Amino acid sequence: MDLKAFNLESQTKAYSSPGCRICKAPFGESLVVKEMMFGFRDEFKYQQCSLCGCLQIAELPVNISKYYPPYYYSFTANTAVLKRQSYFKRLFGYFRLKKLFKTNRPVLKYLKPVKIAFSDKILEIGCGKGQQICNLFNIGFENIEGVDKFIPEEIDHGFGVKIMKKDLVELQPNQYDLIIMNHVLEHMDQQQEVLKNCRSLLKEQGCLMIAIPVIAEAFNIYKANWVQLDAPRHFFLHTVKSMSILAQQTGFEIRNTYFDSASFQFWASELYQRDIPLFSIENDYQAYPFEKIFSEEEIETFEMRSRQLNEKEMGDTVVFYLYKSS
Ligand SMILES: [Zn+2]
């Protein structure tokens, strides 16, 4: 939940659209969604495309900074200390990485479908203070950078690990083997433009890894109370179909998907359904102690259902692996 790189400049631009911003088909259903992460309860209209199913905010909020309060950033407090691997370990990086993939480390599970080497050049977009970048460095990836135009200033973590405060268009093209966007794209209002920029930054065989929430079973159950709507911070809630259309429009093909939804999709949506915010002043801005209202059995059921949904490719979060189409 870093501060996501949505386009502040376009707040003043007209955003109304006669049809879907992805496939241009007419909108079908619309729904009103409340801000519930912090419990402002302000209401926002979302429209769903009748063809690709993508759900989109109807108007960009003018005062968006209200919904990224200072304590939003503190959720990503960075305590990372960079530890460089020994010369010996770096020399045998290839074998080390192969071995590491077998250990199922959380930070590596998303990289499994990508042919990656420790020496590959990696960029994370919208990385905030760079927590994930530091984690990747600590297991051996050294050629790694972050970019986030909403951080107050550039951050130098040492060992060449830098977080740049820049626009994507300011970066050198054709230089990255892997670009990571971890729950960032849904916060951006210019979907096609972002993906085109990523395409030009990638090397020919490079991979663009996009983790986003998707419209699936949890939306069907909870509708306006689905936690991943996250109004008004999420501008686009894609379907697998709308993501494939977007990929195709911007010169990509999706080669892999990885469904990684968790019990959060159930318990947090249940909270919203009961009009309970996720974080609140009353609760010292801590996440709601959901264990207090759900029994262990209920939580176990939520976890089991999430695993089942992921297997059926119907979980509400997914990682897409995009490559330049030939
Ligand atoms: Zn559409």
Coordinates of C-alpha atoms and ligand atoms in Angstrom, one line a residue:
M1 CA 0.0 0.0 0.0
D2 CA 2.6 2.5 -1.0
L3 CA 1.6 5.9 -2.3
K4 CA 0.6 5.0 -5.8
A5 CA 1.7 7.0 -8.7
F6 CA -1.6 8.3 -10.0
N7 CA -1.4 11.3 -12.2
L8 CA -1.9 14.4 -10.1
E9 CA -1.8 16.8 -13.0
S10 CA -4.9 15.2 -14.6
Q11 CA -7.0 16.1 -11.6
T12 CA -8.0 19.2 -13.4
K13 CA -8.6 17.5 -16.7
A14 CA -12.1 16.4 -17.7
Y15 CA -12.3 12.7 -17.1
S16 CA -15.8 11.9 -18.1
S17 CA -15.9 9.3 -20.9
P18 CA -18.8 8.3 -23.2
G19 CA -17.6 4.7 -23.0
C20 CA -15.1 2.3 -21.5
R21 CA -11.6 3.8 -21.2
I22 CA -10.1 0.5 -22.2
C23 CA -12.2 -1.0 -25.0
K24 CA -14.5 2.0 -25.9
A25 CA -17.7 -0.1 -25.5
P26 CA -20.7 1.5 -23.7
F27 CA -20.9 1.4 -20.0
G28 CA -23.5 -0.9 -18.4
E29 CA -24.1 -0.9 -14.7
S30 CA -22.9 1.7 -12.3
L31 CA -22.6 1.7 -8.6
V32 CA -21.8 4.1 -5.7
V33 CA -18.9 3.1 -3.5
K34 CA -18.0 4.7 -0.2
E35 CA -14.4 5.5 1.0
M36 CA -14.0 2.9 3.8
M37 CA -10.3 2.4 4.3
F38 CA -10.2 5.4 6.6
G39 CA -14.0 5.7 7.1
F40 CA -14.5 9.1 5.4
R41 CA -17.6 7.5 3.8
D42 CA -17.5 9.9 0.9
E43 CA -19.3 8.5 -2.1
F44 CA -17.9 7.9 -5.6
K45 CA -19.6 6.6 -8.7
Y46 CA -18.1 3.7 -10.6
Q47 CA -19.2 2.6 -14.1
Q48 CA -18.7 -0.9 -15.5
C49 CA -18.0 -1.6 -19.1
S50 CA -20.7 -3.8 -20.7
L51 CA -18.1 -5.6 -22.9
C52 CA -14.8 -6.1 -21.1
G53 CA -16.2 -5.8 -17.5
C54 CA -13.7 -3.2 -16.4
L55 CA -15.0 -1.0 -13.6
Q56 CA -13.9 2.6 -13.6
I57 CA -14.3 5.6 -11.4
A58 CA -16.6 8.1 -13.2
E59 CA -14.9 11.3 -12.1
L60 CA -11.5 11.8 -10.7
P61 CA -11.7 13.3 -7.2
V62 CA -10.4 16.9 -7.2
N63 CA -9.0 16.6 -3.6
I64 CA -7.4 13.2 -4.0
S65 CA -4.6 14.1 -1.4
K66 CA -7.4 13.9 1.3
Y67 CA -7.5 10.2 0.6
Y68 CA -3.7 9.7 0.9
P69 CA -3.3 11.2 4.4
P70 CA 0.1 11.3 6.0
Y71 CA -0.5 8.1 7.9
Y72 CA -1.1 6.3 4.6
Y73 CA 2.6 6.5 4.0
S74 CA 3.5 5.3 7.4
F75 CA 2.0 1.9 6.6
T76 CA 5.0 1.3 4.4
A77 CA 7.6 2.3 7.1
N78 CA 10.9 1.1 5.8
T79 CA 13.2 -0.6 8.2
A80 CA 15.3 -2.3 5.5
V81 CA 19.0 -2.6 6.0
L82 CA 21.0 -3.6 2.9
K83 CA 23.2 -6.6 3.2
R84 CA 25.4 -7.3 0.3
Q85 CA 26.1 -11.0 -0.5
S86 CA 29.7 -12.1 -0.3
Y87 CA 31.9 -12.1 -3.3
F88 CA 31.9 -15.9 -3.3
K89 CA 28.1 -16.0 -3.2
R90 CA 27.8 -13.5 -6.0
L91 CA 30.2 -15.5 -8.1
F92 CA 27.9 -18.5 -8.0
G93 CA 24.7 -16.4 -8.2
Y94 CA 23.1 -18.6 -10.9
F95 CA 23.2 -21.7 -8.8
R96 CA 22.2 -19.8 -5.6
L97 CA 19.2 -18.4 -7.4
K98 CA 18.1 -21.8 -8.6
K99 CA 18.4 -23.1 -5.1
L100 CA 16.6 -20.1 -3.6
F101 CA 13.6 -20.7 -5.9
K102 CA 13.1 -24.1 -4.3
T103 CA 12.8 -22.5 -0.8
N104 CA 9.5 -20.7 -1.6
R105 CA 10.6 -17.3 -0.1
P106 CA 7.7 -14.9 -0.3
V107 CA 9.7 -12.3 -2.1
L108 CA 10.7 -14.8 -4.8
K109 CA 7.4 -16.5 -5.4
Y110 CA 6.3 -13.8 -7.8
L111 CA 9.5 -14.0 -9.8
K112 CA 9.2 -17.8 -10.4
P113 CA 7.5 -17.4 -13.8
V114 CA 10.2 -14.9 -14.9
K115 CA 13.5 -16.1 -16.3
I116 CA 15.6 -14.0 -14.1
A117 CA 19.2 -13.7 -13.1
F118 CA 20.8 -11.8 -10.2
S119 CA 22.6 -9.6 -12.7
D120 CA 19.3 -8.5 -14.4
K121 CA 18.3 -4.9 -14.3
I122 CA 15.1 -4.4 -12.4
L123 CA 12.9 -1.3 -12.0
E124 CA 10.0 -1.0 -9.5
I125 CA 7.4 1.7 -10.4
G126 CA 5.6 3.3 -7.6
C127 CA 7.8 1.7 -5.0
G128 CA 7.4 4.3 -2.2
K129 CA 10.4 4.1 0.1
G130 CA 11.5 0.9 -1.6
Q131 CA 10.8 -1.8 0.9
Q132 CA 10.5 -4.5 -1.8
I133 CA 13.6 -3.3 -3.6
C134 CA 15.6 -3.6 -0.5
N135 CA 14.3 -7.1 0.1
L136 CA 15.3 -8.1 -3.4
F137 CA 18.8 -6.6 -2.9
N138 CA 19.2 -8.6 0.3
I139 CA 18.7 -11.9 -1.5
G140 CA 21.1 -11.0 -4.2
F141 CA 19.6 -8.7 -6.9
E142 CA 22.0 -5.8 -7.1
N143 CA 21.0 -4.1 -10.3
I144 CA 17.9 -2.6 -9.0
E145 CA 16.2 0.8 -9.0
G146 CA 12.9 2.3 -8.0
V147 CA 10.9 5.2 -9.2
D148 CA 8.1 7.1 -7.5
K149 CA 7.2 10.6 -8.4
F150 CA 5.3 11.1 -5.2
I151 CA 8.1 10.6 -2.7
P152 CA 9.3 13.9 -1.1
E153 CA 12.9 13.5 -2.5
E154 CA 15.2 10.9 -4.0
I155 CA 16.3 8.1 -1.6
D156 CA 19.8 6.6 -1.8
H157 CA 19.8 3.2 0.1
G158 CA 23.5 2.7 -0.7
F159 CA 25.2 0.0 -2.9
G160 CA 23.7 1.9 -5.9
V161 CA 20.1 1.2 -4.8
K162 CA 18.3 4.4 -5.5
I163 CA 14.7 5.5 -5.5
M164 CA 14.3 8.2 -8.2
K165 CA 11.7 10.9 -8.0
K166 CA 10.9 11.0 -11.7
D167 CA 8.3 10.5 -14.5
L168 CA 8.7 7.3 -16.5
V169 CA 9.4 9.3 -19.6
E170 CA 12.5 10.8 -18.0
L171 CA 14.2 7.3 -17.8
Q172 CA 16.5 5.8 -20.5
P173 CA 14.6 3.5 -22.8
N174 CA 15.5 -0.2 -23.5
Q175 CA 17.4 -0.8 -20.3
Y176 CA 15.3 -3.1 -18.0
D177 CA 15.0 -6.9 -17.9
L178 CA 12.1 -6.7 -15.5
I179 CA 9.7 -3.9 -14.5
I180 CA 7.5 -4.5 -11.4
M181 CA 4.3 -2.7 -10.7
N182 CA 2.9 -4.0 -7.4
H183 CA -0.6 -2.8 -6.8
V184 CA 0.1 0.5 -8.6
L185 CA -1.7 0.4 -11.9
E186 CA -5.1 0.5 -10.4
H187 CA -4.3 3.9 -9.0
M188 CA -3.3 5.4 -12.3
D189 CA -5.7 7.3 -14.6
Q190 CA -3.8 6.9 -17.9
Q191 CA -3.6 3.2 -18.3
Q192 CA -2.5 3.0 -22.0
E193 CA 0.1 5.7 -21.5
V194 CA 1.7 3.9 -18.5
L195 CA 2.0 0.6 -20.3
K196 CA 3.4 2.2 -23.5
N197 CA 6.0 3.9 -21.3
C198 CA 6.9 0.6 -19.7
R199 CA 7.2 -1.0 -23.1
S200 CA 9.8 1.5 -24.2
L201 CA 11.8 1.1 -21.0
L202 CA 12.0 -2.7 -21.3
K203 CA 14.6 -4.6 -23.2
E204 CA 13.3 -6.7 -26.1
Q205 CA 12.9 -9.9 -24.0
G206 CA 12.0 -8.0 -20.9
C207 CA 9.1 -8.8 -18.6
L208 CA 6.5 -6.4 -17.2
M209 CA 5.0 -7.8 -14.0
I210 CA 1.7 -6.2 -12.9
A211 CA 0.0 -7.1 -9.7
I212 CA -3.6 -5.7 -9.5
P213 CA -7.0 -6.5 -8.0
V214 CA -9.4 -8.0 -10.5
I215 CA -13.2 -8.3 -10.7
A216 CA -14.0 -11.8 -9.7
E217 CA -16.0 -13.8 -7.2
A218 CA -15.5 -11.3 -4.2
F219 CA -17.0 -8.5 -6.3
N220 CA -19.9 -10.7 -7.2
I221 CA -20.6 -11.4 -3.5
Y222 CA -19.9 -8.0 -2.0
K223 CA -20.5 -5.5 -4.9
A224 CA -20.0 -1.9 -3.5
N225 CA -18.5 -3.4 -0.3
W226 CA -15.8 -5.3 -2.0
V227 CA -12.6 -4.1 -0.2
Q228 CA -10.5 -3.9 -3.4
L229 CA -12.8 -1.2 -4.9
D230 CA -11.0 1.0 -2.4
A231 CA -12.8 4.2 -3.6
P232 CA -11.5 6.7 -4.6
R233 CA -7.9 5.5 -4.7
H234 CA -8.5 2.8 -7.2
F235 CA -9.5 4.3 -10.6
F236 CA -9.6 1.0 -12.5
L237 CA -10.7 -2.4 -11.5
H238 CA -9.8 -4.7 -14.3
T239 CA -11.1 -8.1 -15.4
V240 CA -8.7 -10.6 -17.0
K241 CA -10.4 -9.7 -20.2
S242 CA -9.9 -6.0 -20.0
M243 CA -6.2 -6.5 -19.0
S244 CA -5.7 -8.6 -22.1
I245 CA -7.3 -5.9 -24.3
L246 CA -5.1 -3.3 -22.6
A247 CA -2.0 -5.4 -23.1
Q248 CA -2.8 -5.9 -26.8
Q249 CA -3.4 -2.2 -27.3
T250 CA 0.0 -1.4 -25.9
G251 CA 2.1 -4.0 -27.7
F252 CA 2.2 -6.7 -25.1
E253 CA 1.1 -10.2 -24.7
I254 CA 0.2 -11.8 -21.4
R255 CA 2.2 -15.1 -21.0
N256 CA 1.4 -16.0 -17.4
T257 CA -1.0 -15.2 -14.6
Y258 CA -0.6 -16.0 -10.9
F259 CA -3.7 -15.7 -8.7
D260 CA -2.7 -14.8 -5.2
S261 CA -5.8 -13.6 -3.4
A262 CA -6.0 -14.0 0.3
S263 CA -8.6 -14.1 3.1
F264 CA -8.4 -10.3 3.1
Q265 CA -10.9 -10.3 0.3
F266 CA -13.5 -11.8 2.6
W267 CA -12.9 -10.4 6.1
A268 CA -12.2 -6.9 5.0
S269 CA -15.3 -6.8 2.7
E270 CA -17.3 -8.2 5.6
L271 CA -16.1 -5.3 7.7
Y272 CA -17.2 -2.8 5.0
Q273 CA -20.6 -4.6 4.8
R274 CA -20.9 -3.9 8.6
D275 CA -19.9 -0.3 8.0
I276 CA -16.5 -0.8 9.8
P277 CA -13.5 1.0 8.3
L278 CA -10.2 -0.8 7.9
F279 CA -8.2 1.9 9.6
S280 CA -9.6 4.6 11.8
I281 CA -8.7 7.3 14.2
E282 CA -10.6 5.5 17.0
N283 CA -8.4 2.6 16.4
D284 CA -5.1 4.6 16.4
Y285 CA -4.9 4.1 12.6
Q286 CA -4.2 0.4 13.2
A287 CA -5.8 -2.2 11.0
Y288 CA -9.1 -3.2 12.5
P289 CA -8.5 -6.2 14.8
F290 CA -10.7 -8.5 12.7
E291 CA -9.7 -11.5 14.8
K292 CA -12.1 -10.1 17.4
I293 CA -15.2 -10.3 15.4
F294 CA -14.5 -13.4 13.3
S295 CA -13.9 -16.8 14.9
E296 CA -10.9 -18.9 14.1
E297 CA -13.1 -21.2 12.1
E298 CA -14.5 -18.3 10.1
I299 CA -11.0 -17.0 9.3
E300 CA -9.9 -20.5 8.3
T301 CA -12.9 -20.8 6.0
F302 CA -12.0 -17.4 4.4
E303 CA -8.5 -18.7 3.8
M304 CA -9.7 -22.0 2.4
R305 CA -12.1 -20.3 0.1
S306 CA -9.4 -17.9 -1.1
R307 CA -7.1 -20.9 -2.0
Q308 CA -10.0 -22.5 -3.9
L309 CA -10.7 -19.3 -5.8
N310 CA -7.1 -19.0 -6.8
E311 CA -7.0 -22.5 -8.1
K312 CA -10.1 -21.7 -10.2
E313 CA -8.5 -18.4 -11.3
M314 CA -11.2 -16.5 -9.6
G315 CA -9.3 -14.9 -6.7
D316 CA -9.5 -11.1 -6.5
T317 CA -5.8 -10.4 -6.9
V318 CA -3.6 -11.5 -9.8
V319 CA -0.1 -11.0 -11.2
F320 CA 0.1 -10.6 -14.9
Y321 CA 3.4 -11.3 -16.7
L322 CA 3.6 -9.2 -19.9
Y323 CA 6.1 -9.5 -22.7
K324 CA 6.5 -7.5 -25.9
S325 CA 4.4 -9.1 -28.6
S326 CA 6.2 -10.3 -31.6
Ligands
ZN1 ZN -14.4 -2.2 -21.8

